[in-house]
PDB file of C-alpha atoms in Angstrom:
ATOM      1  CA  UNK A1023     118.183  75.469  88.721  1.00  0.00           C
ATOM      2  CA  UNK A1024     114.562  74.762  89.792  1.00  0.00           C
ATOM      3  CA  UNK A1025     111.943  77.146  89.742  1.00  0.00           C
ATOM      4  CA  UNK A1026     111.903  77.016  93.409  1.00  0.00           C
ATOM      5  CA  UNK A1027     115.771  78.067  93.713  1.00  0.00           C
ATOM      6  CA  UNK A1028     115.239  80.566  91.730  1.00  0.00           C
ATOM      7  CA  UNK A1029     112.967  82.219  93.050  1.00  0.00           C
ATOM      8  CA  UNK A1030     114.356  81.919  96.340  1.00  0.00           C
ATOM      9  CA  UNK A1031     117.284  83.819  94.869  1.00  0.00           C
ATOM     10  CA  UNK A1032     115.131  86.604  93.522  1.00  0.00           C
ATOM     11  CA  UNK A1033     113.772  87.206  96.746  1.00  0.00           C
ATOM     12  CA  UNK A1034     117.122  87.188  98.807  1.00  0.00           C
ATOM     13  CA  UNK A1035     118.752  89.602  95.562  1.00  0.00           C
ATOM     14  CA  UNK A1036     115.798  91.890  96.015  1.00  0.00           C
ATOM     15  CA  UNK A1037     116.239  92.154  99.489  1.00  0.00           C
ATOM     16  CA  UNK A1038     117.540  95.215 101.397  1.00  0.00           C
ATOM     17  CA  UNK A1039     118.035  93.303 104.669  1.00  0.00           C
ATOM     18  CA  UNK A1040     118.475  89.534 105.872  1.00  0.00           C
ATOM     19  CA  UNK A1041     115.362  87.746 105.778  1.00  0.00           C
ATOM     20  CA  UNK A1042     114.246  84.427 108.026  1.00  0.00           C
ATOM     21  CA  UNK A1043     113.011  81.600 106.256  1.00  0.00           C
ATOM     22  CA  UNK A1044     109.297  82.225 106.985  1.00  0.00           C
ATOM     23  CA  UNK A1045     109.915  85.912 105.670  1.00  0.00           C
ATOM     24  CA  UNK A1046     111.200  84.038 102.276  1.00  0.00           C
ATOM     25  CA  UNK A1047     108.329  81.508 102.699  1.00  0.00           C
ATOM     26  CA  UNK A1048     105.613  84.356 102.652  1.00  0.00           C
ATOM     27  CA  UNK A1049     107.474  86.307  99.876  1.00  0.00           C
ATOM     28  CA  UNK A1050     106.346  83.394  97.644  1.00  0.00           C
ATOM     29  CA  UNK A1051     103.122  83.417  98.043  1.00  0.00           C
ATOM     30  CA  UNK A1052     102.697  79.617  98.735  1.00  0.00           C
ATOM     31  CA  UNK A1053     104.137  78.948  95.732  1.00  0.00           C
ATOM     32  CA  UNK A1054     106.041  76.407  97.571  1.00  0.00           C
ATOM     33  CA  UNK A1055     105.521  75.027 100.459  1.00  0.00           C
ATOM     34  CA  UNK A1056     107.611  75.423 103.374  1.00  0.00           C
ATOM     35  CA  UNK A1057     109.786  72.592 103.571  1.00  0.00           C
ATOM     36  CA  UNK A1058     110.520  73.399  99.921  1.00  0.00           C
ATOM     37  CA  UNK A1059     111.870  76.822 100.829  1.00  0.00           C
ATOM     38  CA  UNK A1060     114.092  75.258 103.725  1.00  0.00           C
ATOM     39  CA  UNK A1061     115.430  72.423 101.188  1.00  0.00           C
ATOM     40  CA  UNK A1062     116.848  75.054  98.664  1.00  0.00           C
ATOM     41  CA  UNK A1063     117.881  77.850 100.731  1.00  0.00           C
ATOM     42  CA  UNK A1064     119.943  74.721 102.654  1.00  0.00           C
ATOM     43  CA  UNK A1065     121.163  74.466  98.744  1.00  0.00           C
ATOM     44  CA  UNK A1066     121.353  77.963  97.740  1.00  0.00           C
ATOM     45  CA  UNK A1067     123.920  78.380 100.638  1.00  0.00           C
ATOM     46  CA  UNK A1068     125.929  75.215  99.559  1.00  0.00           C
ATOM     47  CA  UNK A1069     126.210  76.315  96.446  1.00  0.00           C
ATOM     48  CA  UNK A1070     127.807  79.338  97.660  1.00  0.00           C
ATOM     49  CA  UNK A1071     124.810  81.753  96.236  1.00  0.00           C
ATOM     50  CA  UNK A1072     123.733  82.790  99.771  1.00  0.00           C
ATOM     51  CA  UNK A1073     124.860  83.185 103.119  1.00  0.00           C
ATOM     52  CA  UNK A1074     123.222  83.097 106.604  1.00  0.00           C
ATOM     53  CA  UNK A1075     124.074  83.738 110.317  1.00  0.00           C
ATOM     54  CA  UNK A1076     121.955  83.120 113.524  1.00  0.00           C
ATOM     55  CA  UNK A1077     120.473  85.972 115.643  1.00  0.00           C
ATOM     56  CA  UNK A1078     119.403  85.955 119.286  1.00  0.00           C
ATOM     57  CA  UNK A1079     117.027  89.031 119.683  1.00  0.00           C
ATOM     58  CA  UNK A1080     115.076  88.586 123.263  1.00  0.00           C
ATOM     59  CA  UNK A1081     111.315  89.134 121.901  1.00  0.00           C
ATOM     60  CA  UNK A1082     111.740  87.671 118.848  1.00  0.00           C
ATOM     61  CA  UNK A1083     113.786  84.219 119.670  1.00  0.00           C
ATOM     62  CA  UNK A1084     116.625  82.779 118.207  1.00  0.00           C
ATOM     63  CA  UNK A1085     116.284  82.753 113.873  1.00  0.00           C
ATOM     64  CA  UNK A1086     118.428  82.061 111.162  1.00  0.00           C
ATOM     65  CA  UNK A1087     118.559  84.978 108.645  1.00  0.00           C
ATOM     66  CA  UNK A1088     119.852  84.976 104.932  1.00  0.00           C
ATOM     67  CA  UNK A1089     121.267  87.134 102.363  1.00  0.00           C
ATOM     68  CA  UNK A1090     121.743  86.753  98.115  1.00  0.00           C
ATOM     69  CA  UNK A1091     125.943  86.384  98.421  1.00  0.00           C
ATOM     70  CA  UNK A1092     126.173  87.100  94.889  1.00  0.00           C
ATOM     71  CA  UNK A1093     123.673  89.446  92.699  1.00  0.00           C
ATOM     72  CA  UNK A1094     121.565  89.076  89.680  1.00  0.00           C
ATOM     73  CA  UNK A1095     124.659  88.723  87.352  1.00  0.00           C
ATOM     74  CA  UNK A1096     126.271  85.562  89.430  1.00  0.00           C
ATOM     75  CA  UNK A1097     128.681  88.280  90.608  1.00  0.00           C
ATOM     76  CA  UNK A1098     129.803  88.029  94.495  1.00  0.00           C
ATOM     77  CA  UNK A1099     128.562  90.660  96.585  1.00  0.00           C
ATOM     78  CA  UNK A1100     130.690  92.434  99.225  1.00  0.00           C
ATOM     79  CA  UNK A1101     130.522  90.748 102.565  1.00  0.00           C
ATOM     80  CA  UNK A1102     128.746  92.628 104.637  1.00  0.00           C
ATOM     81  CA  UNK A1103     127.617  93.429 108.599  1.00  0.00           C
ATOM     82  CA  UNK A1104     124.438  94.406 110.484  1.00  0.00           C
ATOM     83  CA  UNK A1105     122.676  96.023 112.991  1.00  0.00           C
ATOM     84  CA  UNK A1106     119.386  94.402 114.798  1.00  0.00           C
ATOM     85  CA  UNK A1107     117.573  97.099 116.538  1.00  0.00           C
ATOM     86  CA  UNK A1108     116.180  94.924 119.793  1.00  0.00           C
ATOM     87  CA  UNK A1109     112.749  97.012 119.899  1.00  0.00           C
ATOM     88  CA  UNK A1110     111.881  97.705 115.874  1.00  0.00           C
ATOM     89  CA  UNK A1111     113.666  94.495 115.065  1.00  0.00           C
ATOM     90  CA  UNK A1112     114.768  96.929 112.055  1.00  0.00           C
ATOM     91  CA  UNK A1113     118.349  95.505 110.283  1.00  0.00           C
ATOM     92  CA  UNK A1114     120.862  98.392 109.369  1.00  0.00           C
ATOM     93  CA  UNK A1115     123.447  97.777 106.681  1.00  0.00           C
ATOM     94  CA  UNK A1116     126.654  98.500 108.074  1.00  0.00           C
ATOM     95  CA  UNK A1117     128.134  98.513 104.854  1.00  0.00           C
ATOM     96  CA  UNK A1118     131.411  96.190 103.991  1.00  0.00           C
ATOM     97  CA  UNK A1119     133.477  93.965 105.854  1.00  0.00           C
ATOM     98  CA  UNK A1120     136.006  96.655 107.978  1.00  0.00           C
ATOM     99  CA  UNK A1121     137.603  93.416 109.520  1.00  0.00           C
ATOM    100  CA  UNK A1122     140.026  92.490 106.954  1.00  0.00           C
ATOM    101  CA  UNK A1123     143.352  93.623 108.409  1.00  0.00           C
ATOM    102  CA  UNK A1124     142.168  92.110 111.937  1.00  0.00           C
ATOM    103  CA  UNK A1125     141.317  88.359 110.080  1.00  0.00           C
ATOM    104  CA  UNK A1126     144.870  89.239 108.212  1.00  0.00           C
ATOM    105  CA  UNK A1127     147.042  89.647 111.932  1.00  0.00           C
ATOM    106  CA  UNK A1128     144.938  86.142 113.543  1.00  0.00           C
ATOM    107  CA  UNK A1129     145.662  84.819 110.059  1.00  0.00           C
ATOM    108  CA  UNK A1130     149.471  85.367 110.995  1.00  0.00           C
ATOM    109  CA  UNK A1131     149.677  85.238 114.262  1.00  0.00           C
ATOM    110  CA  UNK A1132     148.549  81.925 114.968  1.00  0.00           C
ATOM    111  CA  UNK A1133     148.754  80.261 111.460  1.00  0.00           C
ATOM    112  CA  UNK A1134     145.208  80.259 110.512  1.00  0.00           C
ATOM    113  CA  UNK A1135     143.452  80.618 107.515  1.00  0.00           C
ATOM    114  CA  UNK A1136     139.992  82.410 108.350  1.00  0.00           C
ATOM    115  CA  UNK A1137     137.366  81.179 105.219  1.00  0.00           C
ATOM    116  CA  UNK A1138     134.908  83.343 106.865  1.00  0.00           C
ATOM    117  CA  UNK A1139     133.416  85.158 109.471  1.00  0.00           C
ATOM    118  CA  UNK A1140     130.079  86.468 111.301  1.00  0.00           C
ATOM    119  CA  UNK A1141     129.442  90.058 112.740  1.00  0.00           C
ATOM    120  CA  UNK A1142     126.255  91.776 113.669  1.00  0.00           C
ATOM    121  CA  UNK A1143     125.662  94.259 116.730  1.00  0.00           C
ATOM    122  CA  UNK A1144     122.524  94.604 118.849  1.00  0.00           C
ATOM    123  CA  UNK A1145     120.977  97.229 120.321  1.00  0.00           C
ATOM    124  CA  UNK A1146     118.556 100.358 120.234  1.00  0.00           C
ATOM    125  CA  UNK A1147     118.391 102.340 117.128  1.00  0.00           C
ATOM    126  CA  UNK A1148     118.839 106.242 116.418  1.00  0.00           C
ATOM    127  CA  UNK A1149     114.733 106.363 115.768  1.00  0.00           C
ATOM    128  CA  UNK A1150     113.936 103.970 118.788  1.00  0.00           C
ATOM    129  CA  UNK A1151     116.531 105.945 120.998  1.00  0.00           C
ATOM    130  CA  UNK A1152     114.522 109.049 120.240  1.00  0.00           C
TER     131      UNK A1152
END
């Protein structure tokens, strides 16, 4: 693994929420250079080390964010969901995947065989609401 991959890694296991690629990109300190830090996070997440989904938030435009998918030890972390407060832009961990026995009826209702899935919700958070 290059240095560049793995330091990308270190930043998305030491990471409490999902982070865009520029968020990465600034994390190491120009290190690399951008098109560096797209290149291997395109690899980290082929490699199955990290996982990403796309966000629409209405001030902040359309992004790609990206989670570590397995931790420091090469074990897999729990899939998980989020939260995107639309006025903080603040991420709140959900916690696990709830969804399992939903995928599991689709799964045999119609004969599929889900290899994965994307949730987040959007909205105002408790501190923003108050």
């Amino acid at each position: 693994m290059t240095r560049a991959r793995e330091a990308t890694l270190a930043i998305l296991r030491s990471a409490r929420v999902p982070l865009t690629a520029a968020e990465i990109f600034r994390s190491t300190g120009s290190e690399f250079d951008q098109a560096t830090v797209y290149r291997t996070l395109h690899w980290l997440e082929g490699s199955g080390l990290a996982d990403s989904f796309v966000l629409h938030c209405d001030s902040h435009g359309t992004e790609r964010y990206y989670t570590a998918s397995t931790d420091e030890n090469g074990k897999e972390n729990p899939h998980r969901h989020w939260f995107h407060c639309e006025r903080c832009h603040e991420f709140t961990d959900l916690g696990s995947c709830k969804l399992r026995s939903l995928v599991s009826s689709y799964e045999s209702e119609l004969g599929l065989e889900v290899k994965s899935h994307t949730l987040y919700f959007t909205g105002i958070c408790a501190a923003c609401r108050r």
